[in-house]
XYZ file of N, CA and C in Angstrom:
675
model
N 4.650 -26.242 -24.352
C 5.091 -25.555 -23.131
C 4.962 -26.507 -21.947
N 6.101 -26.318 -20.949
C 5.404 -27.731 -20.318
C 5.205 -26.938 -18.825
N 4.409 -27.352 -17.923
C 3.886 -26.688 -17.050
C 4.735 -26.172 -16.149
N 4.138 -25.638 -15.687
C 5.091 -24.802 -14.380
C 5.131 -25.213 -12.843
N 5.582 -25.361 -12.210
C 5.644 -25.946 -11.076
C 5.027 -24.714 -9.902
N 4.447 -24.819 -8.611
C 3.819 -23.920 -7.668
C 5.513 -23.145 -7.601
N 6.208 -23.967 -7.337
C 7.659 -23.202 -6.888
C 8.033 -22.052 -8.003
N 7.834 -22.370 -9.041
C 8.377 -21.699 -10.521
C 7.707 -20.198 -10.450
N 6.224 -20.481 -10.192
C 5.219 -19.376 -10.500
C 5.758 -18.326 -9.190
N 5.949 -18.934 -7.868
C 6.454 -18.229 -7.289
C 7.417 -17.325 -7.277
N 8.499 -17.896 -7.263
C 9.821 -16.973 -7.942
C 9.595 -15.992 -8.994
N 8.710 -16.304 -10.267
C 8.524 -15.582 -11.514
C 7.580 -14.616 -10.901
N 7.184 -14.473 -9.740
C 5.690 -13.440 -9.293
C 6.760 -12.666 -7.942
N 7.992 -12.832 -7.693
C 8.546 -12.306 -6.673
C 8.544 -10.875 -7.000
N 8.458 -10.157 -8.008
C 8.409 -8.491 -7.935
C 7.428 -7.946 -7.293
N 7.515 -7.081 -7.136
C 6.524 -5.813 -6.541
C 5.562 -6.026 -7.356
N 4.171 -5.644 -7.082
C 2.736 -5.487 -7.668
C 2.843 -4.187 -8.277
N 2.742 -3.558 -9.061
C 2.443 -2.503 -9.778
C 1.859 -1.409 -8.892
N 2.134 0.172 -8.268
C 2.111 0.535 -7.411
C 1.719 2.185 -7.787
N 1.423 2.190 -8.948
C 1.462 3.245 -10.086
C 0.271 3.992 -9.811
N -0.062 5.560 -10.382
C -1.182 5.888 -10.283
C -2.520 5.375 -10.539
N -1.938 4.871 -11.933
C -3.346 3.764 -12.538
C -3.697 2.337 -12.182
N -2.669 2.185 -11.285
C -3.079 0.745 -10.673
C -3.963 1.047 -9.488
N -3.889 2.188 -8.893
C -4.729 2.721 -8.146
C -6.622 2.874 -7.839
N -6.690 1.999 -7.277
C -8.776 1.821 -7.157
C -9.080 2.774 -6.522
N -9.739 3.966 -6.830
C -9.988 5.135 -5.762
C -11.506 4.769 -6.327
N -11.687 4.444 -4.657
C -12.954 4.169 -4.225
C -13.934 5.540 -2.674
N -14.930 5.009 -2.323
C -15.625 5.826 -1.091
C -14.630 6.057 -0.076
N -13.763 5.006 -0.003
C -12.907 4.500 1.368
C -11.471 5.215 1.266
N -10.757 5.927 -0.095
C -9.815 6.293 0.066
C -9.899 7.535 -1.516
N -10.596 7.755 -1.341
C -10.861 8.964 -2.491
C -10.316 10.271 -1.635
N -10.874 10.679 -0.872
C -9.964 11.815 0.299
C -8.692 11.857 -0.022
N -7.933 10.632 0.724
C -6.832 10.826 0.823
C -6.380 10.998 -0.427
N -6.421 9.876 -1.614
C -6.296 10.154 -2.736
C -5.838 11.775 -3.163
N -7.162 12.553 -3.653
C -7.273 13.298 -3.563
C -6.234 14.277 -3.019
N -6.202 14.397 -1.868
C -5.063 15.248 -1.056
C -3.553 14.682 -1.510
N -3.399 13.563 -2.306
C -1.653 13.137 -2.399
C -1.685 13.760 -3.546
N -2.761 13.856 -4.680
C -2.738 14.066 -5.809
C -2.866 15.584 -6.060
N -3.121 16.233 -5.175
C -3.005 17.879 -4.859
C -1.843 18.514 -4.558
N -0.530 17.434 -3.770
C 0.688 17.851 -3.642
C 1.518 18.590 -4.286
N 2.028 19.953 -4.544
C 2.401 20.190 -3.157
C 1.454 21.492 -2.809
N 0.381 21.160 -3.112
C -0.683 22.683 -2.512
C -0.896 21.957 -1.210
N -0.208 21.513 -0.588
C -1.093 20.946 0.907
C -0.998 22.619 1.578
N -1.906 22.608 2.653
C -2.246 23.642 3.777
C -1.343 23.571 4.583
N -0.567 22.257 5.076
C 0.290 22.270 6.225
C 1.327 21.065 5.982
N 2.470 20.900 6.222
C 3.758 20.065 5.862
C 3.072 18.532 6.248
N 2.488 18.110 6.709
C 2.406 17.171 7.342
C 1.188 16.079 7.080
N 1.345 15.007 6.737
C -0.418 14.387 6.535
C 0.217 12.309 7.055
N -0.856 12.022 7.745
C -0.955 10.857 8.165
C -2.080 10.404 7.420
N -2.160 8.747 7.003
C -2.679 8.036 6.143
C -3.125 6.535 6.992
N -4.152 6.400 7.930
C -3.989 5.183 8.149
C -4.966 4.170 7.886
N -4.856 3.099 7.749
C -5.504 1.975 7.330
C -4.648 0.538 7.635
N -5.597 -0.219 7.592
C -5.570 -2.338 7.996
C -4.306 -2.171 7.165
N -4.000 -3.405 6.999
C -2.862 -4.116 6.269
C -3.928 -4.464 4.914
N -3.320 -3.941 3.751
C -3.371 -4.242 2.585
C -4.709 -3.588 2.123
N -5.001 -2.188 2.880
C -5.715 -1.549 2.510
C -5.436 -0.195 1.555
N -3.983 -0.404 0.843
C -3.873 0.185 -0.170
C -2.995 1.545 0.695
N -2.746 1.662 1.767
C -1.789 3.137 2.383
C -0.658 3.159 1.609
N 0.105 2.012 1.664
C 1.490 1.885 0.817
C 1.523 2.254 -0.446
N 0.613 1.925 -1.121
C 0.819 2.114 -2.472
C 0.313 3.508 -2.483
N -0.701 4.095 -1.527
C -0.731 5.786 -1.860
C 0.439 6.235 -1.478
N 1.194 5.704 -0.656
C 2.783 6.725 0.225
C 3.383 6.166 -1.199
N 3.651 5.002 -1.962
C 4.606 5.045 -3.061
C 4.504 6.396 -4.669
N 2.952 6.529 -3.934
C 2.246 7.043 -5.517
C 2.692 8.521 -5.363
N 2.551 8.951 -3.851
C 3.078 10.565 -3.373
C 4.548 10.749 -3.278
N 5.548 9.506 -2.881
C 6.791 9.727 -2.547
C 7.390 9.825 -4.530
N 6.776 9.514 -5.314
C 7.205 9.478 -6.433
C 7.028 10.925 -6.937
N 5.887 10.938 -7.065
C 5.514 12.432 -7.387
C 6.245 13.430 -6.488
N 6.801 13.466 -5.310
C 7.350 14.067 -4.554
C 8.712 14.609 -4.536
N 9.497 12.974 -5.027
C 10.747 13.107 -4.803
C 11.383 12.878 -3.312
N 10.421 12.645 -2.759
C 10.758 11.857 -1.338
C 12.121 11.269 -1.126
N 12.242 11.410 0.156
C 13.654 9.857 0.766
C 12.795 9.232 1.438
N 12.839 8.181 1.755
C 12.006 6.969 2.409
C 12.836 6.925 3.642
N 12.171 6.976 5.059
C 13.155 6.731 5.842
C 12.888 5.578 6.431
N 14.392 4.967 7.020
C 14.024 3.627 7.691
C 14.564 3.566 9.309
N 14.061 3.203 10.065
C 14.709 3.043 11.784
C 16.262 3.068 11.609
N 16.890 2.643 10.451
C 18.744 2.604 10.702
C 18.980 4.078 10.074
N 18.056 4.151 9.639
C 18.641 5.436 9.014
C 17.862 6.752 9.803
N 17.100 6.942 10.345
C 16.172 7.887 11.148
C 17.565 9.210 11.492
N 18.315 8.658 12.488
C 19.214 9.345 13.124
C 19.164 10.299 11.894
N 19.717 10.079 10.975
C 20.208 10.710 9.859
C 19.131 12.028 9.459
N 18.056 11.669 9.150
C 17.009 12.422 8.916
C 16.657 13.449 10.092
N 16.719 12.806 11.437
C 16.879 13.753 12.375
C 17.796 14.879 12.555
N 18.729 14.759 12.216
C 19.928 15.301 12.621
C 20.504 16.244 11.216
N 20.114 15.959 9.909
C 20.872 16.684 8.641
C 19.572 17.841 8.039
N 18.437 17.778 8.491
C 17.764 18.919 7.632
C 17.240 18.899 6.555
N 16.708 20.128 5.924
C 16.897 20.116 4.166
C 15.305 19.712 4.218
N 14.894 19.934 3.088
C 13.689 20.401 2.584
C 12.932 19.006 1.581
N 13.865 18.971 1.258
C 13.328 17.232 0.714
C 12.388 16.377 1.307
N 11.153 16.256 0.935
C 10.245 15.014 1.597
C 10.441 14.059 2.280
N 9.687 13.389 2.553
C 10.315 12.364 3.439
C 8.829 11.518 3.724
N 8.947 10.058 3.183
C 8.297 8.648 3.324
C 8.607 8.317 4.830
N 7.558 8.366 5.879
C 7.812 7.428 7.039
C 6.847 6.496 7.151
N 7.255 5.288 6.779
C 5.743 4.275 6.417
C 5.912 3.328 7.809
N 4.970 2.827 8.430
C 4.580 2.192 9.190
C 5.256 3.013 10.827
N 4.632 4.220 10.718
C 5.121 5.105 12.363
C 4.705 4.507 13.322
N 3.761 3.856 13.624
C 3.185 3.032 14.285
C 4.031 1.592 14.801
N 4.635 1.366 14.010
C 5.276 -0.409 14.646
C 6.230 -0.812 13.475
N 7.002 0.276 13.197
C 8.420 -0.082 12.148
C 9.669 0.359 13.460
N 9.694 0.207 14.423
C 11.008 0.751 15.560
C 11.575 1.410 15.728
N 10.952 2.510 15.218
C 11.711 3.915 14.660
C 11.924 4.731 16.411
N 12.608 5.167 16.697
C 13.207 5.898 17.844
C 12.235 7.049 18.148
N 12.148 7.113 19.363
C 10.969 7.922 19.892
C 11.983 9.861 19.312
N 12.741 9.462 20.202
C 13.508 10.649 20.199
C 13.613 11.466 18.956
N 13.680 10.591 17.758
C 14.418 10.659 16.121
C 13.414 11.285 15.241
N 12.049 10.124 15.645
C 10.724 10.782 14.862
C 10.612 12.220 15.717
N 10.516 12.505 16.766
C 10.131 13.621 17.178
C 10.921 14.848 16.820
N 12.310 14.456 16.656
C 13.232 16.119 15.666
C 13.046 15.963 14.682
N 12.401 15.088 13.645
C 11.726 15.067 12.345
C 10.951 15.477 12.727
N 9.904 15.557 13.002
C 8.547 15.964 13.325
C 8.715 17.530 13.182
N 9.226 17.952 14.055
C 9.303 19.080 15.019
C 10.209 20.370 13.649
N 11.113 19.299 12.756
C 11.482 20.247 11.580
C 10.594 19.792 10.592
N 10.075 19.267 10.672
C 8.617 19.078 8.866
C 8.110 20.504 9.596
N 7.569 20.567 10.614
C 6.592 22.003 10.954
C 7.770 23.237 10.804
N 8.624 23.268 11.670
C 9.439 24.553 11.431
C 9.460 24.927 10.347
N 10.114 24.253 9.362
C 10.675 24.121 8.039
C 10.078 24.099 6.757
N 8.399 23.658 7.485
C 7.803 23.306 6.123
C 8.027 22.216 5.748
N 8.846 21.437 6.028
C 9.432 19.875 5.021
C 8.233 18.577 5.094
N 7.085 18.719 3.939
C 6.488 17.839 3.531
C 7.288 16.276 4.365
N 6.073 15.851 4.634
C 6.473 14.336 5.598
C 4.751 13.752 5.253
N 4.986 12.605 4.862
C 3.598 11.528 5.095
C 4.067 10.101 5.636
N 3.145 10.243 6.940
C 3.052 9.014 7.453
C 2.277 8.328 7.286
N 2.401 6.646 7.265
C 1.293 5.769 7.232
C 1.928 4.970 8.603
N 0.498 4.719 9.096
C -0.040 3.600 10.788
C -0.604 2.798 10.452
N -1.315 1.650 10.801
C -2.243 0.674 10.761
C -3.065 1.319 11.860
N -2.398 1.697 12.909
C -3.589 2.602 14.160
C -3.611 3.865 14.142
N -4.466 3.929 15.013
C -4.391 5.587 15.196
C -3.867 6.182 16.321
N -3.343 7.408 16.719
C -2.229 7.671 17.022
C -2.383 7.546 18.347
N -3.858 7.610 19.090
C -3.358 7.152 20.558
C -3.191 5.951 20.968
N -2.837 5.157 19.957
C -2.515 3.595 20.527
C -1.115 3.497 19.861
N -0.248 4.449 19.337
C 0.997 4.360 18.963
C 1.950 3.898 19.966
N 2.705 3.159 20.370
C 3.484 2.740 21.145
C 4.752 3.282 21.600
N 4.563 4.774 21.865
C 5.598 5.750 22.345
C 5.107 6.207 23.713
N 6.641 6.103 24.797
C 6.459 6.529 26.360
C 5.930 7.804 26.661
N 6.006 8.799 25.888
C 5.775 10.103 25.711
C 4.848 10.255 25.264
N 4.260 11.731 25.302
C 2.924 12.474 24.483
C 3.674 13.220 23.072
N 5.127 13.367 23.512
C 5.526 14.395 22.230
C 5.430 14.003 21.010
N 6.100 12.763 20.316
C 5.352 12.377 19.194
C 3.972 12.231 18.788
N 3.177 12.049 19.535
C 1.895 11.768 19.532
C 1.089 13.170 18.986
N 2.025 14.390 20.427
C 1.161 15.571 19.681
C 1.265 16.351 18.974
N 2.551 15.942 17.909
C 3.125 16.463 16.892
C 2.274 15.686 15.723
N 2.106 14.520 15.228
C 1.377 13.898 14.783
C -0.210 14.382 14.441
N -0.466 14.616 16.080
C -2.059 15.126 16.107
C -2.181 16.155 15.227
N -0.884 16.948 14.642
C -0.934 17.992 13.947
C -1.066 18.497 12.257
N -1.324 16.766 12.119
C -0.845 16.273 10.956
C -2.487 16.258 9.952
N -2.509 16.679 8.417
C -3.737 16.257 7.923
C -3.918 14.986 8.077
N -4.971 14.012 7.971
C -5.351 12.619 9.167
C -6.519 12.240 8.176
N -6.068 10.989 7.463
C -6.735 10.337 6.674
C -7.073 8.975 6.889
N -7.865 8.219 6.665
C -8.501 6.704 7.237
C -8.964 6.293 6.009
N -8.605 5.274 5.505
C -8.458 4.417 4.333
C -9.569 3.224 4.907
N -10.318 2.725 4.219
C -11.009 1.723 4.821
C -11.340 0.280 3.140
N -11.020 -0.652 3.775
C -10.948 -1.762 1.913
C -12.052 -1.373 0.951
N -11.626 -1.867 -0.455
C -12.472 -1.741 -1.109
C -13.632 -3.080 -0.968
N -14.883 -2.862 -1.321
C -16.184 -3.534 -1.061
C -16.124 -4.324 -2.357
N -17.217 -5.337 -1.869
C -17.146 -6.526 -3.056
C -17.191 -6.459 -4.810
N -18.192 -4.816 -4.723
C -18.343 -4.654 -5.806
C -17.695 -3.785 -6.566
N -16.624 -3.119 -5.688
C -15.170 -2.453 -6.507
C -14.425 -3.417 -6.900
N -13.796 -4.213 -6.545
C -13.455 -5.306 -6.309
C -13.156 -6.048 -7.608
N -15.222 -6.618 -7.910
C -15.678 -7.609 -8.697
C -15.585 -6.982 -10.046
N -15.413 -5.712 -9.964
C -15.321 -4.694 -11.550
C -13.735 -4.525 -11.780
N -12.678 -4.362 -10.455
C -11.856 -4.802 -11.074
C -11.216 -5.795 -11.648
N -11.256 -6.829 -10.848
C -10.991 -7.783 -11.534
C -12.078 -8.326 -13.229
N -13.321 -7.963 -13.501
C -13.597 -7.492 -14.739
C -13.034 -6.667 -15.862
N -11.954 -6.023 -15.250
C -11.544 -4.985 -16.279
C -10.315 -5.092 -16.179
N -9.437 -5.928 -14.938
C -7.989 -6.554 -15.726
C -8.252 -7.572 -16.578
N -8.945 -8.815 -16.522
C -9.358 -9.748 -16.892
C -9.524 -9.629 -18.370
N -10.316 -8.466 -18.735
C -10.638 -8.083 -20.184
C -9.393 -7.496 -20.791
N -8.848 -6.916 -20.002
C -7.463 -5.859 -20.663
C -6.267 -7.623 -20.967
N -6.332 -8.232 -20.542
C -5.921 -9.715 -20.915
C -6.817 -10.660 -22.053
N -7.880 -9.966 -22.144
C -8.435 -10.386 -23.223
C -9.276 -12.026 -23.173
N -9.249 -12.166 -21.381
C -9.158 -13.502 -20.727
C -10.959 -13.520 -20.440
N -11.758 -14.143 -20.710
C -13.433 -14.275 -20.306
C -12.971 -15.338 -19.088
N -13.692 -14.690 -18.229
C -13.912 -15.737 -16.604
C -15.467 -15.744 -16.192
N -15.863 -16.898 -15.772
C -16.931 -16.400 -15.253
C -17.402 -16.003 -14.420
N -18.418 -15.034 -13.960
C -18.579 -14.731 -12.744
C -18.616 -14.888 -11.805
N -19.072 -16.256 -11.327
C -18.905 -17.537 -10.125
C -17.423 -17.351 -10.234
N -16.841 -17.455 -10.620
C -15.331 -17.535 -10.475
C -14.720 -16.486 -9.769
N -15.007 -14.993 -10.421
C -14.889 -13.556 -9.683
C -15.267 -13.747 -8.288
N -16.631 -14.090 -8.012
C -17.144 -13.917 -6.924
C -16.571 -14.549 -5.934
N -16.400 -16.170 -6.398
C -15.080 -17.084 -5.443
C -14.336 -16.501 -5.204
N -13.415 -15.271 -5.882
C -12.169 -15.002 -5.487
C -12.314 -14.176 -4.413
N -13.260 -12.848 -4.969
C -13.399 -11.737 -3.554
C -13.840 -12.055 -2.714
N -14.900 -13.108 -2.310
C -15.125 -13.982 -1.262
C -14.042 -14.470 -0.120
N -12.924 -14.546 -0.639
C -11.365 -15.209 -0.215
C -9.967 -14.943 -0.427
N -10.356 -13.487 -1.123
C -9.134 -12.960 -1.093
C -8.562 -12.079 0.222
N -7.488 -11.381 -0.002
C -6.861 -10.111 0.775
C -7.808 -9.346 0.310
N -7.974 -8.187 0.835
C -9.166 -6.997 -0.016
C -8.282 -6.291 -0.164
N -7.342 -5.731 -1.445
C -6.946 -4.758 -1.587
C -7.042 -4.875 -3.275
N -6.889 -3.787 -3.905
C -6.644 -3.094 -5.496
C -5.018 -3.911 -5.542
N -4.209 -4.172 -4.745
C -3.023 -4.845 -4.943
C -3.187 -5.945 -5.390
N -3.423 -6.833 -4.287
C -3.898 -8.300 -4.287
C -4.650 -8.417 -5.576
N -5.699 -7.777 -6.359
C -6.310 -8.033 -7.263
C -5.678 -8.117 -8.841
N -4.849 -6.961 -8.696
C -3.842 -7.210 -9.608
C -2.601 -8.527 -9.756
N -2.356 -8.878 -8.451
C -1.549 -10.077 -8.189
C -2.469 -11.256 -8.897
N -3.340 -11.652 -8.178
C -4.120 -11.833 -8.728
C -4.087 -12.857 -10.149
N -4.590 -11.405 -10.623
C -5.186 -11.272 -12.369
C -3.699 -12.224 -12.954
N -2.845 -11.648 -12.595
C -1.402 -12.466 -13.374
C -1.052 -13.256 -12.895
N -1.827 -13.759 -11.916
C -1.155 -15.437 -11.348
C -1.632 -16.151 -12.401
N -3.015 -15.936 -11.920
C -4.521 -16.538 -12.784
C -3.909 -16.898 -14.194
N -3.729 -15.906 -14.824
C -2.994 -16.049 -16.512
C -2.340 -16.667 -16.641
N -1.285 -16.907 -15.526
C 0.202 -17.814 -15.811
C -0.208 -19.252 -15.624
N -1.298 -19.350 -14.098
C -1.827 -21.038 -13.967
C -2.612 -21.137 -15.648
N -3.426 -20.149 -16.069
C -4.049 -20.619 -16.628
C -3.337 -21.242 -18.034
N -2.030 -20.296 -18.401
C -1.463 -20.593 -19.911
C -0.702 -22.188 -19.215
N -0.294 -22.366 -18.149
C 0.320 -23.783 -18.076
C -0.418 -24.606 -17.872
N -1.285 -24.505 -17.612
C -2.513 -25.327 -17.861
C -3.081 -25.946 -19.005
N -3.033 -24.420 -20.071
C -3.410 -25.140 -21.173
C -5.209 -24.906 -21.385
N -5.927 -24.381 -20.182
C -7.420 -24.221 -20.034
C -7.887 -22.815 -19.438
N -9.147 -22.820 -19.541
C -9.590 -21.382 -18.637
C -9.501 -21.234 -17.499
N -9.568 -20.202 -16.879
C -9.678 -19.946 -15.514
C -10.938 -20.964 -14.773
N -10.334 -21.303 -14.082
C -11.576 -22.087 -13.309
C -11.669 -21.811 -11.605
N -12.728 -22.484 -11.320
C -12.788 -22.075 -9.537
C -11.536 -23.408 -9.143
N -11.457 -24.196 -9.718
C -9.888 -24.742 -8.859
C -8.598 -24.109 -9.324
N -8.770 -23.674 -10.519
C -7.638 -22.681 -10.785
C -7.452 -21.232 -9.716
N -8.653 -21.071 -9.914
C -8.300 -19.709 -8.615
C -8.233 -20.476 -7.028
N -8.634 -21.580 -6.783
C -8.122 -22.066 -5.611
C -7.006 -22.131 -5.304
N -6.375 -22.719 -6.061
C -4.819 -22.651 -6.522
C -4.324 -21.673 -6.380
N -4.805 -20.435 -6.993
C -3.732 -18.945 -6.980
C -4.124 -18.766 -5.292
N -5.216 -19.056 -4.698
C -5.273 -18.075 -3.662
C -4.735 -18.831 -2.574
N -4.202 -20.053 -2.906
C -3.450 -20.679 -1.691
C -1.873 -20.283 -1.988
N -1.675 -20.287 -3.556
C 0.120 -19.424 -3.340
C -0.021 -18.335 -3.177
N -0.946 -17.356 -3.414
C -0.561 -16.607 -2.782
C -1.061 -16.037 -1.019
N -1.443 -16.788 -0.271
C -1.592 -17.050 1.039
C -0.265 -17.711 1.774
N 0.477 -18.162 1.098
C 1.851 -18.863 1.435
C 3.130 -17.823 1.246
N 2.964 -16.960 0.606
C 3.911 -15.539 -0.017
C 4.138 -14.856 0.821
């Protein structure tokens, strides 16, 4: 086999990370919310906000609920649309906070998820009084929303997952090695899975085990991604 080039591994790792229920780390920090997507559709009220950092796993709960849901995903070109046509169908609004979505647009969405009942989950990186709308009306439609806070998983969720992809590969690493990684990774259940299958691919073109320059390696391509 002859090795693979940084460029090669890249391209071959361009898909989506696995986004699935079971790829899912429900930990202290997002067991709640969890919980409440995985209760759908008994929610109490149409409406639930999800927020958390970047790569603290919100996305992959809005992918894990919009599936189970049957959701439309909406996007700023398309908003108008969602504003304006109705209907009972779910609806993905991921990043309400700083995706450019129209003040005006989110707020007649808003305003029919409550009339209507029509299930809506948002994910922010903030929380809603630092949302960047001229108005209070989105804001206090929002406020109305079930309101969840995601916070990363800790070193030692982390260090067990990557133990238990590692094994499901059938791959022995050593622990110094684990520990290097969560030390310097992204903190998310994503990233860890990315991860695990870089690791495998440097490691089969390699020809050797995982090592701490082998994971140096993964964690600078994927810092460049």
């Amino acid at each position: 086999m002859s090795p693979l080039t940084k460029e090669q591994l890249i391209l071959d790792l361009g898909h989506d990370v696995a986004q699935t229920e079971d790829d899912f780390m429900v930990c202290a920090g997002n067991e709640m919310a969890f919980g409440h997507v995985m209760a759908f559709p008994d929610w109490a009220a149409p409406m639930t906000l999800v927020v958390g950092a970047a790569k603290s796993g919100k996305s992959h709960l809005a992918r894990i609920w919009a599936r189970r849901a049957g959701a439309a995903i909406m996007r700023p070109d398309i908003a108008e649309t969602f504003a304006t046509e109705g209907g009972r169908q779910p609806v993905l609004v991921e990043d309400a906070d700083r995706n450019g979505y129209e003040e005006a647009e989110l707020f007649h969405l808003l305003n029919q998820s409550m009339r209507d009942e029509r299930p809506l989950l948002m994910t922010a990186r903030t929380q809603v009084n630092e949302w960047p709308y001229k108005t209070n009306d989105v804001k206090s439609r929002v406020r109305l929303a079930a309101h969840f806070s995601l916070t990363a998983p800790d070193d030692i969720l982390l260090s067990q997952m990557f133990v238990k992809l590692f094994a499901d590969r059938q791959l022995s690493v050593d622990p110094k090695v684990i520990s290097y990684l969560v030390g310097r990774m992204e903190r998310s259940s994503e990233e860890v899975v990315a991860l695990v299958e870089l690791l495998d691919r440097l490691s089969l073109s390699r020809g050797r085990a995982i090592t701490r320059a082998i994971a140096a390696e993964a964690l600078v391509i994927r810092s460049e991604r």
